[in-house]
GROMACS .gro file of C-alpha atoms in nm:
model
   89
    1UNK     CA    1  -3.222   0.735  -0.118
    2UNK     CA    2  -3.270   0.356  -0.203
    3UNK     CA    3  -3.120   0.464  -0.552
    4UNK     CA    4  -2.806   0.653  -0.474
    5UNK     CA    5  -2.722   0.344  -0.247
    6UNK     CA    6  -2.764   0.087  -0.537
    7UNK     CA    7  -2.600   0.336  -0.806
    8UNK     CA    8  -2.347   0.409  -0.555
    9UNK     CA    9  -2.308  -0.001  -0.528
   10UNK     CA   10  -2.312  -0.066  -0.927
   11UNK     CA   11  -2.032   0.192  -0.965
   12UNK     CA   12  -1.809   0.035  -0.697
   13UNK     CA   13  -1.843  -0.340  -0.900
   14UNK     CA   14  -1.763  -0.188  -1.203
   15UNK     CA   15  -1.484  -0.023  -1.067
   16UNK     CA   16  -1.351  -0.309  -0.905
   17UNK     CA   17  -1.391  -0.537  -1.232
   18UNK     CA   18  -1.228  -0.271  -1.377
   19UNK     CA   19  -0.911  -0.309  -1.192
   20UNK     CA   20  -0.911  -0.703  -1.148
   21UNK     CA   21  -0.626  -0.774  -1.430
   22UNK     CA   22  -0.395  -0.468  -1.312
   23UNK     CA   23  -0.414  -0.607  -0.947
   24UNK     CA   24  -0.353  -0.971  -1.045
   25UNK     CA   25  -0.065  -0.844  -1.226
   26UNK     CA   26   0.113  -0.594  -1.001
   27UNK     CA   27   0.016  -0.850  -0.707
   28UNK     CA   28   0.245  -1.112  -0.945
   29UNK     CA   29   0.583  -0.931  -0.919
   30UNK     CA   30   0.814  -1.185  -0.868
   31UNK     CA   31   1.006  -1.132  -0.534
   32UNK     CA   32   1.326  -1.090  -0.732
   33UNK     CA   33   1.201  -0.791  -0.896
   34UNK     CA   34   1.114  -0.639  -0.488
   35UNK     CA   35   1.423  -0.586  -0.350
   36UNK     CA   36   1.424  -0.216  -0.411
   37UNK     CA   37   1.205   0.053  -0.505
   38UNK     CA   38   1.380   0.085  -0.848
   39UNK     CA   39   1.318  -0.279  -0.930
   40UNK     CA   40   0.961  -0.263  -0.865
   41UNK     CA   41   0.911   0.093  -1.092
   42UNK     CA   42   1.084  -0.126  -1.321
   43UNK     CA   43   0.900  -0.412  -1.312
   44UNK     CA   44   0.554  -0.168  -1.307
   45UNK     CA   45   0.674   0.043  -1.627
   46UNK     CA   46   0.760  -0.258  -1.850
   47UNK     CA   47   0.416  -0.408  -1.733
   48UNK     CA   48   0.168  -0.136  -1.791
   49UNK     CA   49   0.088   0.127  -2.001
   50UNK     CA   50  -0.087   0.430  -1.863
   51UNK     CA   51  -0.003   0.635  -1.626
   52UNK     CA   52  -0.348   0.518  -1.449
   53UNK     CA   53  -0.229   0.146  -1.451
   54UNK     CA   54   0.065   0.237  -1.309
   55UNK     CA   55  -0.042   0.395  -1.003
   56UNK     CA   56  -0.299   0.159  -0.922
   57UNK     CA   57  -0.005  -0.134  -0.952
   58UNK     CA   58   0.188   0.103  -0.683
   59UNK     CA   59  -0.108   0.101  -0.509
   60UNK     CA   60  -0.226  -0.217  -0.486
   61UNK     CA   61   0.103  -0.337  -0.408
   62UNK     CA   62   0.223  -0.126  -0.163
   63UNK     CA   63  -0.101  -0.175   0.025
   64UNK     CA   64  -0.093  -0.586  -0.017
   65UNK     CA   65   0.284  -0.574   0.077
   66UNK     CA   66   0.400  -0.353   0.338
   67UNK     CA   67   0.329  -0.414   0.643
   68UNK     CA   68   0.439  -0.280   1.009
   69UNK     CA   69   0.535  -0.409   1.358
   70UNK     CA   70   0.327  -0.249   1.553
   71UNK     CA   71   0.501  -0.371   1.819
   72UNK     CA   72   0.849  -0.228   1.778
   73UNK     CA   73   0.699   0.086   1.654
   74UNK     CA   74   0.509   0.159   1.972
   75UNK     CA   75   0.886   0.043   2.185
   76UNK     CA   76   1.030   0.300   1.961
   77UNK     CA   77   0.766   0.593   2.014
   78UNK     CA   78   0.790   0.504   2.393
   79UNK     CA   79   1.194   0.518   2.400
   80UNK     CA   80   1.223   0.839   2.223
   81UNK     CA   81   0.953   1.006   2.468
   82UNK     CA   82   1.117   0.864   2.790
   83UNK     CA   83   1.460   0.987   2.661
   84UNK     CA   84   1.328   1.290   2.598
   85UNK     CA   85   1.219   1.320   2.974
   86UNK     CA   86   1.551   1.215   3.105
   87UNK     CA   87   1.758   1.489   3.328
   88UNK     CA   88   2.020   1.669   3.109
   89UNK     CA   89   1.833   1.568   2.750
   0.00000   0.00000   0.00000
C-alpha cells in the first residue's frame, strides 16, 4: 500500500513539472489577446505546438480565469423558479 501511495505521489510531481512552462505561458496571455474566444485560440495556436499543449493552455486558463457570481447565479435560479410558480405561467 505504502508504495502505490509514494508511486502514485512521484507520478503526480513529474506530471506537474511537466506542465510548469505550458502553464506559465498560457497563464501569460496578455489581456489584449482575451477579449474573445477567437483571440485566445489565437494566441494558444501561435504559442504551442501539440495538440497536448494546447489543451492544457485551454485548460489551465480557463480554470485560472473564469470565474462566477455565485451570488447572481443563485438570484437568477431563484427568479426563474418563483416565476415559474406564478398563477397563469
Amino acid at each position: 500500500m505504502m508504495m502505490l501511495v509514494i508511486s502514485t505521489t512521484l507520478f503526480a510531481q513529474a506530471k506537474k513539472k511537466e506542465f510548469a512552462g505550458i502553464d506559465r505561458k498560457a497563464l501569460a496571455i496578455p489581456e489584449s489577446r482575451t477579449a474573445t474566444t477567437g483571440d485566445i485560440a489565437a494566441y494558444i495556436n501561435e504559442n504551442f505546438s501539440s495538440d497536448a499543449d494546447k489543451t492544457r493552455a485551454a485548460f489551465i486558463w480557463v480554470a485560472s480565469s473564469v470565474s462566477y457570481d455565485w451570488r447572481i447565479c443563485s438570484m437568477l435560479i431563484f427568479t426563474r423558479r418563483r416565476r415559474r410558480r406564478l398563477p397563469g405561467r
